[in-house]
XYZ file of N, CA, C and O in Angstrom:
616
model
N 153.944 123.483 109.764
C 152.639 123.709 109.352
C 151.863 122.387 109.222
O 152.448 121.343 108.671
N 150.604 122.217 109.541
C 150.007 121.044 109.484
C 149.517 120.751 108.073
O 149.606 121.614 107.239
N 149.552 119.520 107.696
C 149.205 118.725 106.273
C 147.957 119.308 105.996
O 147.016 119.379 106.816
N 147.559 119.507 104.798
C 146.249 119.869 104.176
C 145.567 118.543 104.487
O 145.909 117.527 103.733
N 144.178 118.746 104.710
C 143.339 117.478 104.896
C 143.144 116.923 103.524
O 142.805 117.665 102.459
N 142.947 115.691 103.437
C 142.346 115.013 102.186
C 141.015 114.250 102.511
O 140.799 114.141 103.743
N 140.269 114.040 101.504
C 139.047 113.412 101.853
C 138.897 111.910 101.136
O 139.612 111.910 100.144
N 138.286 110.994 101.771
C 138.146 109.655 101.296
C 136.895 109.045 101.506
O 136.158 109.455 102.592
N 136.108 108.670 100.456
C 134.816 108.252 100.587
C 134.773 107.191 101.937
O 135.539 106.268 101.959
N 133.753 107.399 102.587
C 133.524 106.558 103.781
C 132.207 105.763 103.691
O 132.236 104.615 104.104
N 131.257 106.512 103.609
C 129.680 105.820 103.731
C 128.732 106.576 102.846
O 128.808 107.739 102.656
N 127.725 105.733 102.416
C 126.474 106.248 101.725
C 125.305 105.720 102.685
O 125.245 104.553 102.947
N 124.483 106.653 102.995
C 123.090 106.207 103.593
C 122.021 106.426 102.734
O 121.855 107.477 102.032
N 121.042 105.550 102.843
C 119.912 105.548 101.982
C 118.767 105.626 103.088
O 118.418 104.534 103.698
N 118.030 106.575 103.186
C 117.054 106.888 104.488
C 115.701 106.852 103.932
O 115.354 107.676 102.991
N 114.956 106.141 104.641
C 113.287 106.156 104.489
C 112.854 107.102 105.596
O 113.065 106.722 106.777
N 112.167 108.012 105.270
C 111.552 109.072 106.176
C 110.275 109.117 106.398
O 109.514 108.826 105.254
N 109.675 109.315 107.525
C 108.176 109.419 107.595
C 107.610 110.863 107.271
O 108.384 111.767 106.823
N 106.365 111.271 107.602
C 105.672 112.331 107.345
C 106.342 113.504 108.077
O 106.870 113.307 109.236
N 106.518 114.593 107.448
C 106.987 115.854 108.169
C 106.090 116.475 109.075
O 104.815 116.637 108.560
N 106.338 117.019 110.320
C 105.460 117.660 111.035
C 106.268 118.961 111.418
O 107.484 118.921 111.561
N 105.587 120.009 111.365
C 106.227 121.391 111.703
C 105.478 122.033 112.801
O 104.423 121.918 112.964
N 106.297 122.530 113.799
C 105.955 122.990 114.926
C 106.184 124.577 114.822
O 107.310 124.919 114.834
N 105.167 125.351 114.930
C 105.389 126.736 114.963
C 106.081 127.239 116.052
O 105.726 127.057 117.235
N 107.212 127.959 116.047
C 107.910 128.740 117.071
C 107.536 130.197 116.815
O 107.147 130.656 115.944
N 108.139 130.984 118.007
C 108.050 132.403 117.771
C 109.180 132.829 116.857
O 109.930 132.133 116.431
N 108.817 134.023 116.332
C 109.803 134.518 115.241
C 109.529 134.059 113.977
O 108.556 133.703 113.485
N 110.639 133.780 113.216
C 110.542 133.433 111.684
C 111.031 131.864 111.719
O 111.429 131.509 110.459
N 110.886 131.191 112.591
C 111.286 129.923 112.532
C 110.216 128.819 112.929
O 109.299 129.160 113.623
N 110.357 127.587 112.464
C 109.649 126.421 112.798
C 110.450 125.326 113.249
O 111.765 125.285 112.685
N 110.063 124.412 113.941
C 110.851 123.199 114.261
C 110.246 122.101 113.552
O 109.026 121.736 113.624
N 111.061 121.316 112.780
C 110.455 120.183 112.158
C 110.717 118.950 112.766
O 111.460 118.945 113.690
N 109.884 117.959 112.417
C 110.152 116.496 113.107
C 109.836 115.624 112.027
O 108.587 115.426 111.338
N 111.010 114.914 111.639
C 110.868 113.780 110.515
C 111.281 112.525 111.118
O 112.657 112.337 111.203
N 110.518 111.545 111.328
C 111.120 110.435 111.965
C 111.583 109.233 110.987
O 111.048 109.335 109.768
N 112.633 108.657 111.321
C 113.258 107.730 110.486
C 112.575 106.515 110.500
O 112.152 105.782 111.440
N 112.100 105.829 109.267
C 111.401 104.746 109.142
C 112.326 103.489 108.882
O 111.907 102.461 109.063
N 113.641 103.758 108.477
C 114.539 102.723 108.214
C 115.359 103.120 107.011
O 115.546 104.291 106.784
N 116.171 102.276 106.631
C 117.206 102.473 105.573
C 118.399 101.489 105.671
O 118.494 100.565 106.467
N 119.528 101.859 104.728
C 120.621 101.167 104.681
C 121.888 102.038 104.723
O 121.669 103.048 104.464
N 122.957 101.406 104.850
C 124.365 102.290 104.818
C 125.509 101.230 104.393
O 125.280 100.167 104.579
N 126.195 101.657 103.709
C 127.526 100.944 103.149
C 128.652 101.807 103.032
O 128.527 103.181 102.680
N 129.857 101.272 103.166
C 130.999 101.822 102.811
C 132.218 100.775 102.660
O 131.745 99.470 102.999
N 133.438 101.039 102.452
C 134.432 100.185 102.218
C 134.607 99.301 103.561
O 135.185 98.249 103.575
N 134.326 99.900 104.853
C 134.766 99.209 106.021
C 133.563 99.122 106.956
O 133.831 98.616 108.259
N 132.364 99.275 106.670
C 131.016 99.172 107.415
C 129.825 99.090 106.549
O 129.855 99.846 105.497
N 129.043 98.304 106.985
C 127.529 98.439 106.184
C 126.658 97.942 107.313
O 126.871 97.214 108.304
N 125.295 98.115 106.936
C 124.273 97.753 107.832
C 122.947 98.452 107.576
O 122.610 98.946 106.502
N 122.117 98.530 108.633
C 120.795 99.112 108.493
C 120.566 100.513 109.230
O 121.223 100.402 110.313
N 119.749 101.224 108.982
C 119.260 102.268 110.010
C 118.113 101.699 110.643
O 117.031 101.141 109.742
N 117.889 101.782 111.859
C 116.945 101.003 112.524
C 115.726 102.058 112.666
O 115.816 103.250 113.229
N 114.693 101.444 112.051
C 113.507 102.171 112.006
C 112.810 102.500 113.279
O 113.033 101.721 114.203
N 112.281 103.654 113.474
C 111.706 104.196 114.988
C 112.725 104.502 115.829
O 112.274 104.652 116.940
N 113.899 104.515 115.528
C 115.025 104.759 116.630
C 115.333 106.344 116.645
O 116.172 106.569 117.513
N 114.677 107.214 115.876
C 114.963 108.548 116.024
C 114.533 109.300 115.000
O 113.697 108.932 114.211
N 115.282 110.389 114.605
C 114.807 111.221 113.338
C 115.619 112.469 113.352
O 116.584 112.615 114.012
N 115.066 113.524 112.622
C 115.645 114.696 112.238
C 114.794 115.712 112.668
O 113.459 115.733 112.484
N 115.167 116.680 113.502
C 114.511 117.776 114.096
C 115.007 119.128 113.680
O 115.717 119.806 114.393
N 114.919 119.489 112.425
C 115.354 120.731 111.770
C 114.904 122.025 112.318
O 113.628 122.153 112.511
N 115.568 123.143 112.530
C 115.084 124.447 112.680
C 114.823 124.918 111.122
O 115.782 124.924 110.466
N 113.698 125.331 110.822
C 113.336 125.846 109.375
C 113.085 127.137 109.410
O 112.228 127.530 110.227
N 113.859 128.107 108.596
C 113.509 129.439 108.570
C 112.494 129.720 107.688
O 112.121 128.904 106.845
N 111.783 130.940 107.847
C 110.798 131.306 106.905
C 111.020 131.295 105.480
O 110.274 130.849 104.651
N 112.234 131.399 105.024
C 112.902 131.284 103.712
C 113.071 129.936 103.158
O 113.465 129.834 102.178
N 112.763 128.946 104.258
C 112.822 127.479 103.812
C 114.295 126.995 104.002
O 114.538 125.677 103.959
N 115.318 127.740 104.388
C 116.636 127.330 104.777
C 116.441 126.504 106.100
O 115.623 126.790 106.900
N 117.347 125.523 106.301
C 117.061 124.642 107.418
C 118.526 124.360 108.179
O 119.540 124.252 107.371
N 118.501 124.165 109.406
C 119.644 123.682 110.190
C 119.333 122.410 110.849
O 118.333 122.344 111.548
N 119.877 121.346 110.403
C 119.448 119.982 110.741
C 120.254 119.578 112.077
O 121.319 119.937 112.553
N 119.460 118.747 112.795
C 119.901 118.106 113.989
C 119.139 116.871 114.178
O 117.998 116.647 114.538
N 119.908 115.587 113.822
C 119.366 114.266 113.775
C 120.031 113.347 114.700
O 121.263 113.556 114.990
N 119.405 112.493 115.132
C 119.831 111.192 115.976
C 119.137 110.055 115.660
O 118.026 110.044 115.528
N 119.858 108.981 115.321
C 119.184 107.705 115.172
C 120.245 106.564 115.393
O 121.285 106.909 115.524
N 119.754 105.241 115.549
C 120.619 104.251 115.746
C 120.834 103.400 114.428
O 119.966 103.200 113.538
N 121.838 103.042 114.313
C 122.359 102.058 113.241
C 122.633 100.582 113.795
O 122.993 100.503 114.904
N 122.666 99.567 112.960
C 123.141 98.427 113.270
C 123.802 97.745 112.172
O 123.326 97.654 111.043
N 125.205 97.444 112.400
C 125.994 96.927 111.403
C 125.569 95.462 110.995
O 124.793 94.956 111.603
N 125.980 95.113 109.749
C 125.611 93.742 109.237
C 126.024 92.617 110.128
O 125.462 91.566 110.217
N 127.121 92.796 111.141
C 127.343 91.813 111.987
C 126.840 92.234 113.375
O 127.242 91.530 114.632
N 125.877 92.921 113.569
C 125.024 93.144 114.690
C 125.391 94.103 115.767
O 124.977 94.326 116.817
N 126.326 95.054 115.437
C 126.861 96.204 116.470
C 125.919 97.387 116.385
O 125.635 97.956 115.244
N 125.422 97.649 117.436
C 124.735 99.091 117.421
C 125.785 100.154 117.475
O 126.777 100.228 118.225
N 125.324 101.213 116.628
C 126.160 102.682 116.642
C 125.055 103.583 116.681
O 124.343 103.628 115.854
N 125.350 104.706 117.341
C 124.566 105.854 117.353
C 125.165 106.754 116.373
O 126.278 107.171 116.369
N 124.254 107.404 115.666
C 124.819 108.431 114.751
C 124.037 109.669 114.966
O 122.740 109.739 115.129
N 124.696 110.758 115.044
C 124.215 112.100 115.229
C 124.613 112.838 113.875
O 125.626 112.653 113.301
N 123.791 113.724 113.281
C 123.981 114.359 112.113
C 123.597 115.879 112.203
O 122.436 116.170 112.519
N 124.394 116.688 111.875
C 123.912 118.174 111.863
C 124.318 118.754 110.451
O 125.233 118.079 109.884
N 123.677 119.763 109.959
C 124.057 120.152 108.647
C 123.131 121.500 108.358
O 122.300 121.898 109.255
N 123.149 121.996 107.255
C 122.567 123.103 106.711
C 122.080 122.950 105.336
O 122.753 122.112 104.447
N 120.815 123.463 105.062
C 120.330 123.364 103.724
C 119.841 124.784 103.420
O 119.141 125.404 104.043
N 120.122 125.147 102.007
C 119.467 126.473 101.696
C 119.318 126.423 100.165
O 120.135 125.760 99.557
N 118.460 127.385 99.665
C 118.315 127.422 98.214
C 117.327 128.668 97.981
O 116.723 129.003 98.814
N 117.209 128.893 96.576
C 116.406 130.186 96.372
C 114.661 129.562 96.627
O 114.615 128.301 96.787
N 113.910 130.402 96.757
C 112.427 130.166 97.023
C 111.820 129.136 96.213
O 110.999 128.291 96.693
N 112.002 129.117 94.858
C 111.389 128.122 93.944
C 111.886 126.771 94.231
O 111.191 125.883 94.208
N 113.174 126.625 94.497
C 113.709 125.187 94.636
C 113.178 124.819 96.012
O 112.834 123.442 96.148
N 113.194 125.536 97.075
C 112.563 125.262 98.234
C 111.117 124.810 98.256
O 110.694 123.731 98.652
N 110.371 125.544 97.402
C 108.943 125.207 97.184
C 108.890 123.815 96.725
O 107.948 123.048 97.027
N 109.638 123.627 95.646
C 109.653 122.128 94.933
C 110.121 121.042 95.884
O 109.462 120.083 95.779
N 111.137 121.350 96.572
C 111.486 120.376 97.783
C 110.527 120.073 98.613
O 110.125 118.891 98.900
N 109.944 121.034 99.259
C 108.875 120.883 100.187
C 107.475 120.291 99.621
O 106.942 119.601 100.338
N 107.444 120.282 98.399
C 106.340 119.698 97.591
C 106.431 118.365 97.277
O 105.613 117.743 96.726
N 107.854 117.796 97.516
C 108.054 116.507 97.145
C 108.571 116.020 95.932
O 108.730 114.974 95.498
N 108.879 117.123 95.095
C 109.286 117.162 93.773
C 110.827 116.593 93.790
O 111.533 117.043 94.732
N 111.314 116.048 92.721
C 112.534 115.701 92.447
C 113.340 116.998 92.034
O 112.938 117.583 91.002
N 114.320 117.365 92.661
C 115.148 118.643 92.302
C 116.617 118.183 92.192
O 117.050 117.214 93.111
N 117.085 118.510 91.167
C 118.574 118.401 90.999
C 119.388 118.952 92.173
O 119.254 120.013 92.664
N 120.240 118.001 92.769
C 121.045 118.331 93.815
C 122.015 119.471 93.790
O 122.404 120.133 94.632
N 122.364 119.747 92.489
C 123.116 121.076 92.336
C 122.437 122.343 92.546
O 122.879 123.368 92.425
N 120.933 122.296 92.588
C 120.292 123.341 92.648
C 120.066 123.789 94.116
O 119.556 125.039 94.310
N 120.690 123.181 95.066
C 120.492 123.473 96.452
C 121.698 123.105 97.165
O 122.445 122.193 96.813
N 122.074 123.730 98.256
C 123.132 123.467 99.205
C 122.756 122.565 100.421
O 121.844 122.979 101.157
N 123.164 121.505 100.447
C 122.865 120.519 101.842
C 124.227 119.927 102.068
O 124.778 119.053 101.481
N 124.846 120.362 103.097
C 125.937 119.803 103.633
C 125.791 119.345 105.030
O 125.082 119.918 105.837
N 126.591 118.281 105.446
C 126.305 117.744 106.587
C 127.615 117.184 107.342
O 128.629 117.247 106.862
N 127.465 117.105 108.729
C 128.787 116.672 109.496
C 128.222 115.691 110.670
O 127.704 116.062 111.601
N 128.298 114.447 110.289
C 127.855 113.317 111.219
C 128.941 113.193 112.383
O 130.147 113.367 112.174
N 128.367 112.607 113.344
C 129.278 112.146 114.369
C 128.768 110.814 114.697
O 127.608 110.491 114.850
N 129.546 109.749 115.146
C 129.242 108.377 115.522
C 129.674 107.990 116.934
O 130.727 108.514 117.427
N 128.890 107.098 117.652
C 129.200 106.761 118.852
C 129.284 105.190 118.717
O 128.195 104.421 118.728
N 130.522 104.655 118.523
C 130.657 103.118 118.312
C 131.290 102.510 119.536
O 132.208 103.143 120.118
N 130.955 101.262 119.896
C 131.802 100.475 120.889
C 133.376 100.353 120.518
O 133.605 100.430 119.412
N 134.057 100.039 121.459
C 135.368 99.737 121.236
C 135.361 98.454 120.328
O 134.403 97.618 120.412
N 136.364 98.325 119.583
C 136.701 97.289 118.552
C 136.594 97.669 117.121
O 137.143 98.661 116.832
N 135.939 96.834 116.361
C 136.050 96.880 114.781
C 135.713 98.329 114.269
O 136.199 98.893 113.250
N 134.737 98.900 114.818
C 134.181 100.267 114.361
C 134.684 101.638 115.109
O 134.104 102.727 115.006
N 135.518 101.355 115.988
C 136.010 102.338 116.829
C 136.650 103.553 115.910
O 136.739 104.739 116.465
N 137.066 103.188 114.655
C 137.553 104.215 113.925
C 136.448 105.248 113.405
O 136.892 106.489 113.421
N 135.271 105.076 113.848
C 134.175 106.011 113.521
C 134.126 107.100 114.653
O 133.832 108.244 114.342
N 134.625 106.718 115.850
C 134.558 107.745 116.922
C 135.833 108.777 116.816
O 135.791 109.692 117.332
N 136.905 108.132 116.040
C 138.128 108.838 116.066
C 138.303 109.757 114.616
O 139.491 110.108 114.420
N 137.302 109.766 113.979
C 137.406 110.534 112.619
C 136.339 111.565 112.362
O 135.179 111.498 112.786
N 136.813 112.735 111.566
C 135.910 113.572 111.117
C 135.235 113.331 109.849
O 136.118 113.112 108.962
N 134.022 113.626 109.615
C 133.359 113.348 108.495
C 132.671 114.539 107.867
O 132.300 115.356 108.766
N 132.579 114.729 106.616
C 131.924 115.693 105.891
C 130.923 115.035 104.833
O 131.327 114.039 104.446
N 129.919 115.610 104.565
C 128.822 114.994 103.552
C 128.134 116.008 102.875
O 128.010 117.106 103.148
N 127.331 115.359 101.852
C 126.354 115.903 101.130
C 125.158 115.252 101.121
O 125.027 113.927 101.465
N 123.966 115.793 101.076
C 122.728 115.207 101.169
C 121.788 115.690 99.935
O 121.916 116.642 99.248
N 121.134 114.727 99.525
C 120.048 114.817 98.437
C 118.845 114.247 98.935
O 118.630 113.374 99.541
N 117.808 115.410 98.990
C 116.431 115.016 99.442
C 115.435 114.570 98.459
O 115.526 115.244 97.489
N 114.601 113.507 98.767
C 113.777 113.002 97.741
C 112.420 112.792 98.432
O 112.243 113.255 99.579
N 111.504 112.654 97.789
C 110.010 112.528 98.223
C 109.804 111.627 99.269
O 109.258 111.769 100.246
N 110.478 110.506 99.208
C 110.362 109.302 100.234
C 111.656 109.343 101.100
O 111.549 108.377 102.065
N 112.567 110.089 101.007
C 113.769 109.853 101.843
C 114.935 110.706 101.385
O 114.644 111.615 100.541
N 116.113 110.360 101.981
C 117.262 111.146 101.713
C 118.369 110.262 101.386
O 118.391 109.214 101.859
N 119.434 110.704 100.692
C 120.604 110.045 100.468
C 121.846 110.880 100.844
O 121.931 111.978 100.475
N 122.561 110.491 101.796
C 123.840 111.219 102.532
C 124.967 110.417 101.944
O 125.148 108.988 101.875
N 125.878 111.141 101.433
C 127.350 110.517 101.300
C 128.263 111.258 102.135
O 128.353 112.534 102.226
N 129.022 110.565 102.755
C 130.090 111.054 103.629
C 131.452 110.677 103.219
O 131.856 109.668 102.799
N 132.507 111.660 103.485
C 133.877 111.501 103.327
C 134.575 111.603 104.538
O 134.297 112.588 105.254
N 135.416 110.923 104.870
C 136.291 111.036 106.025
C 137.579 112.008 105.789
O 138.040 111.876 104.491
N 137.918 112.866 106.625
C 139.014 113.597 106.586
C 140.308 112.807 106.959
O 140.322 112.475 108.098
N 141.224 112.742 106.027
C 142.484 111.886 106.585
C 143.680 112.856 106.573
O 143.569 114.125 106.351
């Protein structure tokens, strides 16, 4: 029988995001577009910046405000190594919490569910461990950006 996975803190991202755009789709969903303006990340084994203008998040947003995230953008480590980050996730909450989030209000992260699963594409070398690790995370949405915390499964 396989060992039960354990989690170990890996990274925290502080993201600055641009204005939200919503594209009406058929049915009960819209497609969002939120471009990355920049940010930073740090962890025990890596740190650097989120490259502004290098991508964004393009969530599918349901009529009830729940969302399925699909993001991609570029990172640059403090020693200059480029890394591509893809991030998928889910957010849901009751209607009042969603209304407050969409209005840019500060909402306690315990009042909504925001879970994430990033994947990294790093070159061979010092950061190759990012390619070979499964991560899970949580997100907190703020008026000007988001904070993501990731743990690696060991």
